[in-house]
Amino acid sequence: MARGTLRIYLGAAPGVGKTFAVLGEARRRAERGCDVVVGLVETHGRPRTAAALDGLEVLPRAEVTHRGVTLTELDLDGVLARRPEVVVVDELAHTNAPGSRNTKRWQDVEELLAAGISVLSTVNVQHLESLTDVVEQITGVEQQETVPDEVVRRADQVELVDMSPEALRRRMAHGNVYPAERVDAAMGNYFRVGNLTALRELALLWLADRVDEGLRRYRSDHAIDHVWEARERVVVALTGGPEGETLIRRAARVARRTGNGVLLAVHVLSPDGLTGASPEALRTQRALLESLGGSWHQVVGDDVAEALLEFARGVDATQLLIGTSRRTRWARALRGGIGGRVIAGSGEIDVHIVTHSAAGSQGWRLPRSQGALTARRRWLGLLLAVVGVPVLAVTCVAAQAALSLASVLLLFILLVMAVAIVGGLWPALAAAIAGGLVANWFFTAPTGRLTVSQVDDVVSLFGGVVVAVAVAAVVDRSARRATSAARSRAETAMLASLSRAVLAGDRGLPSLLEQIREAFGLRAVTMVEREGGREHTVGACGEHADDEQIDDVAVTDTLTLRLRGRALPAGDRRVLLSFAEQAAVALQQGRLSAQAAEADRLAAGNSMRTALLAAVSHDLRTPLAGIKAASSALRSTDLALTDEDRDELVATVDESADRLTGLVDNLLDMSRLQSGALTPVVAPADLTGVLGAALSWLDEPQRARVVVHSPADLPPVLADPGLLERVVANLADNATRHASSGPVDLRAGAAAGRVELRVVDRGPGVRPADRERVFAPFQRLGDAPAGQGVGLGLAVARGLTEAMGGTLTAEDTPGGGLTMVVSLPVAAVPSCAPEAVSAP
């Protein structure tokens, strides 16, 4: 039986339209004649989602009773018995009710797929198991329901249902996601713009990685070795030299030309330890790279050119930028540079050799040793022995009359030393033995035979061979120790860089795991944590196949590093353990940071709630008590009330209700401002008309004290008329309350492309040190008696003004008092507007 196909609709957050999209796909398939049923869909009370079910066959749900509560779940047996071609199963990460056949809904889906039934499902990015810790750091919410990444990766199709944060918040404000009573809380917490933007980026990056995996898998299955330029990936090689910043900026320009290019930088820690890279220069270049949107990578390689090409092929690079050599022409003539070897082996990768001011400025220096133990060096040493011994023999035979046996042996010892320096021990041993035989045959009496007639010659020959072997052994051992020391220095430099990044908090766990994978040439690295006998993934990178070798490295009692790819030698495992310990520190650091952020968030919330309760404990009670007392008196049959008494009591109810309405309006406005749910509709507005409307918010005694000064030629301002009206009303109300007597002036005027509205009172004023405090929520500075508001009027006024692109500041009134200054931009008047024509 053929296995069914799985199509998943992935979203960044609830409400983006995953269920609506999956039902649309189900309807399209049904219209094409496919047998489609709805196994389970959660509408969450959304009318449009419920309407999308019309015309589709919906199977009954299974009822599960747990602790006296009846819950409904997917009727797995019912779907299997119905055997449709396609079934819709919503919310893949859902945890089934206790007593169900499977613990998780994705396990139900696996059974359906195994039975040959295709499934359409949905999941949000925060439910992917590998991203739960990242999502918790972003949102402060721990995800209880997760689905293994592998389940989603195995899906035949994953389609992203995308929506901008602003559009999703508008959808929420219209009541299309949550009920009205939950909107403010949701938009002020989980659905903040920053949270939604980060979740959207996570979803896009996760899907992009899956697309890359699919592309690599296709190329591997079809034996395609050459690079496909599906997306420009620009790799820049950095040495820490002065040319680094030039290379980074040039590479960034190359990546930007395609619009969606990826910029990567790689620094090769050469095992010879003689790179001369300055840690400070590398840090500076890394900071520049990350500011331009690139990512930083470090690898260890015996051959710098080969390491660069291997890294570039591993990331599917399309272009590789390297700087031209800083060595002189003489040095480049004696020994070829890295650039030439990179170009020779680059294949289909475009290589750019970028010139810079430091090119050729290094002067003469000895070539760097590349180590004595590589295969290339051994073959060169053997070639030197094979060619050098005959050449030296011919030369000595030609000058035999002027050379003694000791001189000939000394020349052969020098040749053996040269072979040992180039090729190590075994080529040098071959040269020593061959040199001894040649010296015996041609230069020791009797010549032309391997026999020796004099004891002195035997001692000379034997001593020469022994000295040659000893020299070869010493040179080879020194080279091995130099190589080992250089590798240790490279490992130490990488560990030091890693430790600095962890201590500074610059690198998260995924980045550190990626560095481990790159440094040790692994295909995939996963960190697994054991809790209560169960394992769960806390971080992963790379891709892996089911038949790959798995190597577990214990980091702590609960953390294990799971490696896929090649088997590591003992020396690499020792260094790997140090890397793993740093990764564990990064994991713990991330968790502590998340806990600290959560504690700060709770503390801020508690502080706000405490301030709110302290401020409104009396101010809410006062108007409510007035309303209660007046209404009770009006309803009482025991009191003999005159018409005047009744009018006064009704006025008390009306005044208290107005005060309560203003208090609630301010609280709601402040809530919307702090949650970012307020979106002004900015347009040209007549300030004079707004001033008149704003005064209607005040009671009659307050309006009598307000004097408006507005010139007839005042230009329109760019603002939301409704919000501006609220700003003016709050400022005028605040001025009339705190200035016990005298008029309150509203003065409007235009200057330098802006319109300023000054609310001038002649009250006690505010000290300069306290002028910013008056705009903080719940601040009354002790100058207002209880019952005169909760201290939100000015905070709301400033928040609304800034939301419209204006400013609100406080100044002294000449002669005493406080002046509030609202500054807004002048609305542009179209130049082609027709001139006004007076009526005849």
Coordinates of C-alpha atoms in Angstrom, one line a residue, residues 110-334:
E110 CA 1.4 9.0 11.1
E111 CA -1.1 6.2 11.3
L112 CA -3.3 7.9 8.7
L113 CA -0.3 8.3 6.3
A114 CA 0.8 4.7 6.9
A115 CA -2.8 3.6 5.9
G116 CA -2.4 5.4 2.5
I117 CA -4.6 8.5 3.5
S118 CA -3.1 11.9 2.5
V119 CA -3.3 14.6 5.2
L120 CA -3.6 18.4 5.1
S121 CA -2.5 19.9 8.5
T122 CA -1.3 23.1 10.1
V123 CA 1.4 24.1 12.7
N124 CA 2.9 27.3 14.0
V125 CA 6.6 27.9 14.2
Q126 CA 6.6 28.2 18.0
H127 CA 5.6 24.5 18.2
L128 CA 8.7 23.2 16.4
E129 CA 10.7 21.4 19.1
S130 CA 14.1 22.8 18.2
L131 CA 12.8 26.4 18.4
T132 CA 10.9 26.3 21.7
D133 CA 13.7 27.8 23.7
V134 CA 14.2 30.6 21.2
V135 CA 10.5 31.3 21.1
E136 CA 10.4 31.4 24.9
Q137 CA 13.2 34.0 25.0
I138 CA 11.4 36.1 22.4
T139 CA 7.8 35.9 23.8
G140 CA 8.4 35.0 27.5
V141 CA 5.8 32.1 27.0
E142 CA 6.8 28.5 27.4
Q143 CA 5.3 26.2 24.8
Q144 CA 3.6 23.2 26.2
E145 CA 2.8 21.5 22.9
T146 CA 5.6 20.7 20.5
V147 CA 6.1 18.6 17.4
P148 CA 9.5 17.0 16.4
D149 CA 11.2 18.9 13.6
E150 CA 11.8 15.6 11.8
V151 CA 8.0 15.1 11.5
V152 CA 7.6 18.4 9.7
R153 CA 10.8 18.0 7.6
R154 CA 9.5 14.6 6.3
A155 CA 6.3 16.3 5.0
D156 CA 5.9 16.1 1.2
Q157 CA 5.1 19.8 1.1
V158 CA 5.4 22.7 3.6
E159 CA 3.7 25.9 2.6
L160 CA 4.2 29.1 4.5
V161 CA 1.1 31.2 5.3
D162 CA 2.7 34.6 5.7
M163 CA 1.3 37.9 7.1
S164 CA 3.0 41.1 8.2
P165 CA 2.8 41.9 11.9
E166 CA 0.9 45.1 11.2
A167 CA -1.7 43.2 9.1
L168 CA -2.1 40.5 11.8
R169 CA -2.6 43.1 14.5
R170 CA -5.2 44.9 12.4
R171 CA -7.0 41.6 12.0
M172 CA -6.9 41.1 15.8
A173 CA -8.2 44.7 16.4
H174 CA -11.2 43.9 14.1
G175 CA -12.0 40.9 16.2
N176 CA -11.1 38.3 13.6
V177 CA -8.8 36.3 15.8
Y178 CA -9.8 36.6 19.5
P179 CA -12.9 37.8 21.3
A180 CA -13.0 41.5 22.0
E181 CA -12.3 41.0 25.8
R182 CA -9.0 39.2 25.0
V183 CA -7.7 41.6 22.3
D184 CA -6.0 44.2 24.4
A185 CA -4.2 41.6 26.6
A186 CA -3.0 39.6 23.6
M187 CA -1.7 42.7 21.7
G188 CA 0.1 43.9 24.7
N189 CA 1.9 40.6 25.4
Y190 CA 2.4 37.8 22.9
F191 CA 1.3 39.8 19.8
R192 CA 3.6 42.8 20.1
V193 CA 5.1 44.0 16.8
G194 CA 8.6 42.9 17.9
N195 CA 7.5 39.4 18.9
L196 CA 5.6 38.9 15.6
T197 CA 8.5 40.2 13.6
A198 CA 10.9 37.8 15.3
L199 CA 8.5 34.8 14.9
R200 CA 8.0 35.7 11.2
E201 CA 11.8 35.7 10.7
L202 CA 12.1 32.3 12.5
A203 CA 9.4 30.8 10.2
L204 CA 11.0 32.2 7.0
L205 CA 14.5 31.0 8.1
W206 CA 13.3 27.6 9.0
L207 CA 11.5 27.2 5.7
A208 CA 14.5 28.5 3.8
D209 CA 16.7 25.9 5.5
R210 CA 14.3 23.2 4.5
V211 CA 14.3 24.5 0.9
D212 CA 18.1 24.3 1.0
E213 CA 18.0 20.8 2.3
G214 CA 15.6 19.8 -0.5
L215 CA 17.9 21.3 -3.1
R216 CA 21.0 19.6 -1.7
R217 CA 19.1 16.3 -1.5
Y218 CA 18.0 16.6 -5.1
R219 CA 21.5 17.4 -6.3
S220 CA 22.9 14.4 -4.3
D221 CA 20.2 12.0 -5.6
H222 CA 21.0 13.1 -9.2
A223 CA 24.8 13.2 -8.7
I224 CA 25.0 16.9 -9.5
D225 CA 28.3 18.2 -8.2
H226 CA 28.4 21.6 -9.8
V227 CA 27.0 24.7 -7.9
W228 CA 23.5 25.8 -8.7
E229 CA 23.1 29.5 -8.4
A230 CA 19.6 29.4 -7.0
R231 CA 20.7 32.1 -4.6
E232 CA 23.9 34.1 -4.5
R233 CA 26.1 33.1 -1.6
V234 CA 29.2 35.2 -1.3
V235 CA 32.1 34.0 0.8
V236 CA 34.9 36.3 1.8
A237 CA 38.1 35.0 3.1
L238 CA 39.6 37.0 6.0
T239 CA 43.1 36.7 7.5
G240 CA 42.8 39.5 10.1
G241 CA 45.1 41.7 8.0
P242 CA 44.6 45.3 7.1
E243 CA 42.8 44.4 3.9
G244 CA 39.9 42.8 5.8
E245 CA 37.5 45.8 5.9
T246 CA 38.0 46.4 2.2
L247 CA 37.2 42.8 1.4
I248 CA 34.1 42.8 3.6
R249 CA 32.6 45.9 2.1
R250 CA 33.3 44.7 -1.4
A251 CA 31.7 41.3 -0.7
A252 CA 28.6 43.1 0.9
R253 CA 28.2 45.1 -2.3
V254 CA 28.4 42.0 -4.4
A255 CA 25.8 40.2 -2.3
R256 CA 23.5 43.2 -2.4
R257 CA 23.5 43.4 -6.2
T258 CA 21.2 40.4 -6.4
G259 CA 18.8 41.7 -3.8
N260 CA 18.7 38.5 -1.7
G261 CA 22.3 37.4 -1.6
V262 CA 23.9 35.7 1.5
L263 CA 27.1 37.1 2.9
L264 CA 29.5 34.7 4.8
A265 CA 33.0 35.3 6.0
V266 CA 35.5 32.5 6.9
H267 CA 38.7 32.7 8.8
V268 CA 41.0 29.7 8.4
L269 CA 43.1 28.9 11.5
S270 CA 46.1 27.3 9.9
P271 CA 47.6 24.4 11.9
D272 CA 51.1 25.9 11.4
G273 CA 50.1 28.6 14.0
L274 CA 51.9 31.3 12.0
T275 CA 48.9 33.2 10.6
G276 CA 49.8 36.4 12.5
A277 CA 46.2 37.3 12.8
S278 CA 45.4 40.0 15.4
P279 CA 42.5 39.0 17.7
E280 CA 41.5 42.7 17.9
A281 CA 41.5 43.0 14.1
L282 CA 39.4 39.9 13.8
R283 CA 36.9 41.2 16.3
T284 CA 36.7 44.5 14.5
Q285 CA 36.2 42.8 11.1
R286 CA 33.6 40.5 12.6
A287 CA 31.6 43.4 14.0
L288 CA 31.7 45.2 10.6
L289 CA 30.6 42.0 8.9
E290 CA 27.6 41.4 11.2
S291 CA 26.6 45.1 10.9
L292 CA 26.3 44.5 7.2
G293 CA 24.1 41.4 7.7
G294 CA 26.8 38.7 7.2
S295 CA 27.7 35.6 9.3
W296 CA 31.1 34.7 10.7
H297 CA 32.7 31.3 10.5
Q298 CA 36.0 29.7 11.5
V299 CA 37.6 26.5 10.3
V300 CA 40.9 24.7 11.0
G301 CA 42.7 23.4 7.9
D302 CA 46.1 22.0 7.0
D303 CA 45.9 23.7 3.6
V304 CA 44.4 27.2 3.6
A305 CA 43.4 27.1 -0.1
E306 CA 41.7 23.6 0.3
A307 CA 40.0 24.7 3.5
L308 CA 38.5 27.7 1.8
L309 CA 37.3 25.7 -1.2
E310 CA 35.9 23.0 1.1
F311 CA 34.0 25.6 3.1
A312 CA 32.7 27.4 0.0
R313 CA 31.4 24.1 -1.5
G314 CA 29.8 23.1 1.8
V315 CA 27.7 26.3 1.9
D316 CA 26.9 26.2 -1.9
A317 CA 28.9 29.4 -2.4
T318 CA 28.6 31.0 -5.9
Q319 CA 31.3 33.6 -5.4
L320 CA 34.5 33.6 -3.3
L321 CA 36.4 36.8 -2.6
I322 CA 40.0 36.8 -1.4
G323 CA 42.6 39.5 -1.1
T324 CA 45.6 39.7 -3.3
S325 CA 48.8 38.6 -1.6
R326 CA 50.6 41.0 0.7
R327 CA 53.9 39.3 -0.2
T328 CA 56.4 40.9 -2.6
R329 CA 56.9 39.7 -6.2
W330 CA 60.1 37.9 -5.3
A331 CA 58.3 35.9 -2.6
R332 CA 55.4 35.1 -5.0
A333 CA 57.9 34.0 -7.7
L334 CA 59.7 31.6 -5.3

